Coordinates of C-alpha atoms and ligand atoms in Angstrom, one line a residue:
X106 CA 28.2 -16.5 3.3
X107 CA 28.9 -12.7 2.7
X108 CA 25.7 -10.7 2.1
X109 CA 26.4 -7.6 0.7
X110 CA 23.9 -5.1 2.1
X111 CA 21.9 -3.3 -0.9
X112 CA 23.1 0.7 -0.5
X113 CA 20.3 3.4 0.8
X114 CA 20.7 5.3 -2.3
X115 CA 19.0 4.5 -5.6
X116 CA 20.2 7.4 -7.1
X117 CA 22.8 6.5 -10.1
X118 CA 23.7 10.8 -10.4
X119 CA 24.9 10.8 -6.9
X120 CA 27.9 8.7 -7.9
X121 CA 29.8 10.7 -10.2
X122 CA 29.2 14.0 -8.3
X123 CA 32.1 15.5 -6.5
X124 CA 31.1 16.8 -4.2
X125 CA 27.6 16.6 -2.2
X126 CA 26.0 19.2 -0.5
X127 CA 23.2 18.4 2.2
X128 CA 22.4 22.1 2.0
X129 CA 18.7 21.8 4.7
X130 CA 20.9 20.0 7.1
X131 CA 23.9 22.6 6.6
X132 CA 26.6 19.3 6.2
X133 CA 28.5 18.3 3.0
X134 CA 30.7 15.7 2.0
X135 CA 33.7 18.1 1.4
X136 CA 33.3 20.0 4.2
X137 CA 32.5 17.1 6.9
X138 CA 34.1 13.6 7.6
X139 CA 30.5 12.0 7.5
X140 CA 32.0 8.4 8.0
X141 CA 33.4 9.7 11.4
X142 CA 30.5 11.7 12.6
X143 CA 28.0 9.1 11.8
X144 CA 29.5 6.1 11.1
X145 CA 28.3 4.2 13.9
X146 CA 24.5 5.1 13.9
X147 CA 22.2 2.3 14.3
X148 CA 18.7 4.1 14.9
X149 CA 17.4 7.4 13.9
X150 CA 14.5 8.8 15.3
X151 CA 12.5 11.7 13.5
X152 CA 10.0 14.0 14.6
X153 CA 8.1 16.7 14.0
X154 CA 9.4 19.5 16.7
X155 CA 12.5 20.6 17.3
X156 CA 12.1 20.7 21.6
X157 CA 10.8 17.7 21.3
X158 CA 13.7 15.9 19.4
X159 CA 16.3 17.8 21.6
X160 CA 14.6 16.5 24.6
X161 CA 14.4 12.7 23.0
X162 CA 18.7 12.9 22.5
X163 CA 18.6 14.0 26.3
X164 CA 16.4 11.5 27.4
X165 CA 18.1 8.6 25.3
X166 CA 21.4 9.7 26.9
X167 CA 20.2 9.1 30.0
X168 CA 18.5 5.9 29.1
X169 CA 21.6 4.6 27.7
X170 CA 24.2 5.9 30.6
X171 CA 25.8 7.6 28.5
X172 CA 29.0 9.5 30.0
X173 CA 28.9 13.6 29.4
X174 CA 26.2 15.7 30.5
X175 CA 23.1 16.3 28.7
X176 CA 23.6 20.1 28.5
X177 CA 26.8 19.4 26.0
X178 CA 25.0 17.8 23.5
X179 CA 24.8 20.5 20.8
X180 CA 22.3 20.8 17.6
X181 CA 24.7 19.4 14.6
X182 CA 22.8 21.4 12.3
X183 CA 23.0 24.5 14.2
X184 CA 24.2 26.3 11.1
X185 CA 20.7 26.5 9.8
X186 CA 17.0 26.4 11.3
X187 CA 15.1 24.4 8.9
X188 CA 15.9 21.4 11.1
X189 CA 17.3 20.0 14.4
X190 CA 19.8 17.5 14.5
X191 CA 21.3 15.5 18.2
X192 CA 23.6 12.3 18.0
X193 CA 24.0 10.5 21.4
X194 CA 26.0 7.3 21.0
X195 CA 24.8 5.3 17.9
X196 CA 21.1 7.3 17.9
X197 CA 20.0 10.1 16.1
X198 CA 17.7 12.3 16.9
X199 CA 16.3 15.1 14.0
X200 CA 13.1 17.0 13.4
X201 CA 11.2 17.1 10.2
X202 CA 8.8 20.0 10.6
X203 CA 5.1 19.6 9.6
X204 CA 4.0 18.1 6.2
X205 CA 5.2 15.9 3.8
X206 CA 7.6 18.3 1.8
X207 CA 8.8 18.9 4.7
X208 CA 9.9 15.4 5.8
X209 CA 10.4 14.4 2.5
X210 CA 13.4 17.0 1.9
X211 CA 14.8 15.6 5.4
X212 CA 14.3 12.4 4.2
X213 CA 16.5 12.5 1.0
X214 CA 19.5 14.4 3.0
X215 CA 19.1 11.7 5.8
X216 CA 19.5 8.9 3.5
X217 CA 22.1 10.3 1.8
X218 CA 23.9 11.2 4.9
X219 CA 23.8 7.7 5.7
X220 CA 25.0 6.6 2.5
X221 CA 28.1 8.8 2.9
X222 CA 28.5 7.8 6.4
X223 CA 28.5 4.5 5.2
X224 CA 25.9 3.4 8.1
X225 CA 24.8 -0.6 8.1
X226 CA 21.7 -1.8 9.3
X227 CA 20.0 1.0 10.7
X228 CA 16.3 1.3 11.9
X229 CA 14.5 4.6 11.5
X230 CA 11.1 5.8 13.8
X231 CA 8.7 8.8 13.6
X232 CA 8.0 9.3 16.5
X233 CA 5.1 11.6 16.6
X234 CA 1.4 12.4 17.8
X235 CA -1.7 12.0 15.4
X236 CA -5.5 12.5 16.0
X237 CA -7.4 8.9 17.4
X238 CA -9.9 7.0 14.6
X239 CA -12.5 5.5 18.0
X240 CA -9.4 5.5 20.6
X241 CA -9.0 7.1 23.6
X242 CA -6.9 10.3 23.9
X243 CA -3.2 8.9 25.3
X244 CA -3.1 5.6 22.7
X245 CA 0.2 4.9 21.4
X246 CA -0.6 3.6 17.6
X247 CA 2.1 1.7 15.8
X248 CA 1.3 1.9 11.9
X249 CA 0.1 -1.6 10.3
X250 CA 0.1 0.1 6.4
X251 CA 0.0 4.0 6.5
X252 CA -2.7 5.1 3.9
X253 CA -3.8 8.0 1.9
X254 CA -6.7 10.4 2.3
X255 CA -8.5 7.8 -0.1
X256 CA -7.8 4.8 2.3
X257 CA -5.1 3.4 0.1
X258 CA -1.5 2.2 0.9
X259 CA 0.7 4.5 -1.6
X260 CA 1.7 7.7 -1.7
X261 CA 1.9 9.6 -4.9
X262 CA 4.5 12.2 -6.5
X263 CA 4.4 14.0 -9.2
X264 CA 7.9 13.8 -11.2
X265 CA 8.3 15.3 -14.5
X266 CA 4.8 16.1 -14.5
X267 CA 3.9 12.4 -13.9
X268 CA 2.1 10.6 -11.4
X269 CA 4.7 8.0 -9.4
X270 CA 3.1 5.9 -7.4
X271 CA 5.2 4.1 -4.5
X272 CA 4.2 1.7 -1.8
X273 CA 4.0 2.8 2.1
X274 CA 4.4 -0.8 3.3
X275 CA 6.4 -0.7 6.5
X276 CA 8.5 -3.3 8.4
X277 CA 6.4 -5.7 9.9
X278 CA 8.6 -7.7 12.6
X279 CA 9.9 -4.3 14.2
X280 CA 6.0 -3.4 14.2
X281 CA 5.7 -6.3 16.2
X282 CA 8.4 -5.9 18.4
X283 CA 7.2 -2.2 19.5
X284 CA 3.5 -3.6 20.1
X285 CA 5.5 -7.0 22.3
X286 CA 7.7 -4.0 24.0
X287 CA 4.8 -1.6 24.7
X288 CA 3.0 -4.3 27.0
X289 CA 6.6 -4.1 29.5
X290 CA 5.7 -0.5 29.7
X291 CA 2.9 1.5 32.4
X292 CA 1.1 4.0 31.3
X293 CA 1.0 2.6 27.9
X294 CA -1.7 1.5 25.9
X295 CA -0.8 0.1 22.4
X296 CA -2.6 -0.8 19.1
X297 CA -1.1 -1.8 15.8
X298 CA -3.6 -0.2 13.2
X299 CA -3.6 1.8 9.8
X300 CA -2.4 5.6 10.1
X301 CA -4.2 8.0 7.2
X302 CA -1.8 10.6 6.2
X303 CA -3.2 13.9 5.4
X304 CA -1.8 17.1 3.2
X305 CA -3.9 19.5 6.1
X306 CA -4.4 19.1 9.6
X307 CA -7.8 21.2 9.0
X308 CA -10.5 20.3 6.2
X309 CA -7.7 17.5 5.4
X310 CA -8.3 15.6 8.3
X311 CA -12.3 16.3 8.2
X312 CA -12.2 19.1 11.0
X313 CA -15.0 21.2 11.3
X314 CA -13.3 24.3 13.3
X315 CA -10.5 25.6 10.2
X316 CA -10.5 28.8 8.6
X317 CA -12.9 27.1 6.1
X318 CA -15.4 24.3 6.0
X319 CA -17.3 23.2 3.1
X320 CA -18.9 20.0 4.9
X321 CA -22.0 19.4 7.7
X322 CA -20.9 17.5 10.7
X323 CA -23.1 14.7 9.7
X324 CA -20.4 14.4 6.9
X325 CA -17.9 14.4 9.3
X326 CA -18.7 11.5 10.7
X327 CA -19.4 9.3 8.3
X328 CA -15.7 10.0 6.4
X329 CA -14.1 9.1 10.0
X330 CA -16.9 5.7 10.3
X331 CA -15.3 5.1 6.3
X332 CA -11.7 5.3 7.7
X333 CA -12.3 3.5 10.9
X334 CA -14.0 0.5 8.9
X335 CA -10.8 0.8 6.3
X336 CA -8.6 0.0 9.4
X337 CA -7.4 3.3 9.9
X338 CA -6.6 4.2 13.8
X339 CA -5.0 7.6 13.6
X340 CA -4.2 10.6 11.6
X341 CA -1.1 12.5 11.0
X342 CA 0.8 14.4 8.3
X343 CA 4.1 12.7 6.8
X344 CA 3.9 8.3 7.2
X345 CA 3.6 7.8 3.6
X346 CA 6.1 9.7 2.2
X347 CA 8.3 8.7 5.0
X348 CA 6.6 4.7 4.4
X349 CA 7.4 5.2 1.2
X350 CA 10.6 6.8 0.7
X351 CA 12.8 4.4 3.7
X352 CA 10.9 1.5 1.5
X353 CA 12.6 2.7 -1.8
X354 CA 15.8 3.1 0.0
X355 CA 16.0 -0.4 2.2
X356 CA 15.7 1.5 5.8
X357 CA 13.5 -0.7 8.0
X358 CA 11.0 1.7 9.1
X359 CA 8.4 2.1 11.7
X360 CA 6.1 4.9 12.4
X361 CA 4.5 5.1 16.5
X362 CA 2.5 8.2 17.0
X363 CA 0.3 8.9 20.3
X364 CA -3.2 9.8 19.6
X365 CA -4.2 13.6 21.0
X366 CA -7.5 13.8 21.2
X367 CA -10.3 10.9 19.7
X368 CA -11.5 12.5 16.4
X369 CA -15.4 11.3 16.4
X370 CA -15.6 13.0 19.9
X371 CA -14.3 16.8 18.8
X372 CA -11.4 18.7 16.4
X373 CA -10.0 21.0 18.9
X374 CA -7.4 20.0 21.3
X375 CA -7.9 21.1 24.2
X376 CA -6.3 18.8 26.9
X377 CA -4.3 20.5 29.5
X378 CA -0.5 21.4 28.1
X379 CA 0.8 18.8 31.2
X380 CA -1.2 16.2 29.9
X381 CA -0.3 16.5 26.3
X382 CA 3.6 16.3 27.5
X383 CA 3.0 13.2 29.0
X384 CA 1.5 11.5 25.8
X385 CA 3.9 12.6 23.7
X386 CA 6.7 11.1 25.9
X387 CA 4.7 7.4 25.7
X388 CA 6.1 6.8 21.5
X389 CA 9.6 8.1 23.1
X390 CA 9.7 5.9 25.7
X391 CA 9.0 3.1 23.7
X392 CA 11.0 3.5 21.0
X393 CA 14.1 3.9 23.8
X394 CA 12.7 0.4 25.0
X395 CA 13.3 -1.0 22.2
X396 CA 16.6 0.3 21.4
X397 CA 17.9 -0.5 24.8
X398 CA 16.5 -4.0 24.4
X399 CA 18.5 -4.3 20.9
X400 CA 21.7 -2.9 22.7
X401 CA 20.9 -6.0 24.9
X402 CA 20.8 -3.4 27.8
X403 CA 17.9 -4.8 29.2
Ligands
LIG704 C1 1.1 15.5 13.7 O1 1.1 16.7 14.3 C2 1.4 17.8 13.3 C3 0.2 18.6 13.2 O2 -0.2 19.2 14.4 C4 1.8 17.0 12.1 O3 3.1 17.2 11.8 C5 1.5 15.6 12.4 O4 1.8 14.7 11.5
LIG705 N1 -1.6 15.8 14.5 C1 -2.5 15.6 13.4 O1 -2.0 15.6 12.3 N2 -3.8 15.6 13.7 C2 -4.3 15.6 14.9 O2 -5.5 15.5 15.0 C3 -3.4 15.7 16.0 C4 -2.1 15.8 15.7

């Protein structure tokens, strides 16, 4: 039987446009043969740095053998600098910035890129870090539900001046495949757990050391015990949205962030710049696990 895959769209305006320009990403459909740029991508990994996704493409190529040499592959949207995009066989490798507008405007030009590439089947990551909820500095977290500042699993935007509410479920059997994958891998320690998404990496997240603070430590404390008993492991700035949106749009999604620093024990991160580069490589090297294992390369 033939099952027709549902499209990554759910826009019914994009159909009888002419022309479509992906104006953040500096591509458009009159101006690029999407189909052949990107036709064959299976997995797209986003994250928030630019260095840091230019470094995953390299370090994919590598993992995949890919032939060429690393210093050839080139920044797709080098025409602008609001973000970073490296293809490397059927991956795909682009940075979001910090925030949810900021990933969310990525979001809706990657999806439509997809759409006009015609991609099947693909699996998006985030690949990013996130402060610990009670877990040691170095923890790799895959994200069970990803949550709001009030514990709950939705995100909300505001659309004509109303309130939508959308669901950040994500997909649970890739989720389970990281977490099976991250126990073939040293150096890797692995939960599955709730990730709380934050508008502020200060006062948003409860830190005591921003520009302003309007709550006692004591206070502190007790909001990180309330988010730790809600099942919430970490804390970052873009999984619902990103939950939310590749939900909408039918693009298995999984978020796997490495924690920085354990929240209940300080705000500030201070761990040595050598040590923070080798967390942030752990969600990287997992992720290119599992790809290589769905290649059926290992
Ligand atoms: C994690 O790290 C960034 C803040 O430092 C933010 O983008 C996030 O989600
Ligand atoms: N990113 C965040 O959003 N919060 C942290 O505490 C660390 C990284």
């Amino acid at each position: 039987m033939c099952h027709r895959q549902e499209e990554y769209v759910k826009n019914p305006h994009l159909d009888s446009m002419e022309e479509d320009i992906l104006y953040h990403f500096n591509l458009g459909t009159k101006t690029h043969d999407l189909p052949q740029m990107f036709g064959d991508v299976k997995f797209v990994c986003v994250g928030g740095s630019p260095n840091r996704m230019r470094s995953f493409a390299q370090f994919i190529h590598e993992e995949l053998e890919l032939p060429g040499n690393i210093a050839d592959i080139r920044d797709i949207c080098e025409g602008t600098d609001r973000y970073s995009m490296y293809k490397v066989g059927p991956v795909l490798s682009i940075s979001h910035g910090m925030g949810v507008p900021s990933i969310s405007i990525m979001l809706h030009e990657l999806i439509k890129l997809l759409y006009h590439a015609r991609c099947r089947d693909v699996i998006i990551f985030r690949i990013g870090t996130s402060g610990g909820v009670g877990l040691p500095a170095g923890t790799v977290v895959i994200t069970d539900k990803a949550v709001d500042s009030f514990f709950r699993p939705q995100f909300e935007q505001v659309v004509l001046g109303k309130v939508i509410i959308r669901s950040t479920e994500l997909d649970e059997d890739v989720a389970q495949e990281l977490l099976q994958y991250s126990s073939e891998l040293p150096d890797t320690p692995t939960v599955i757990g709730n990730t709380m998404c934050t508008h502020d990496f200060y006062e948003g997240q409860g830190r005591l050391d921003g520009a302003l603070c309007s709550f006692s430590t004591e206070e502190k404390l007790e909001y990180l015990r309330k988010a730790s008993e809600a099942g919430v492991r970490n804390i970052e700035m873009e999984s619902t949205v990103f939950a939310a949106m590749c939900r909408v749009c039918n693009l298995k999604a999984a978020v796997v962030c490495v924690t920085l620093l354990n929240r209940f024990e300080g705000d500030q991160i201070s761990t040595p710049h050598d040590v923070l580069l080798e967390y942030q490589q752990r969600p990287q090297c997992l992720v290119a696990h599992f790809i290589k294992k769905r290649l059926g390369l290992i």
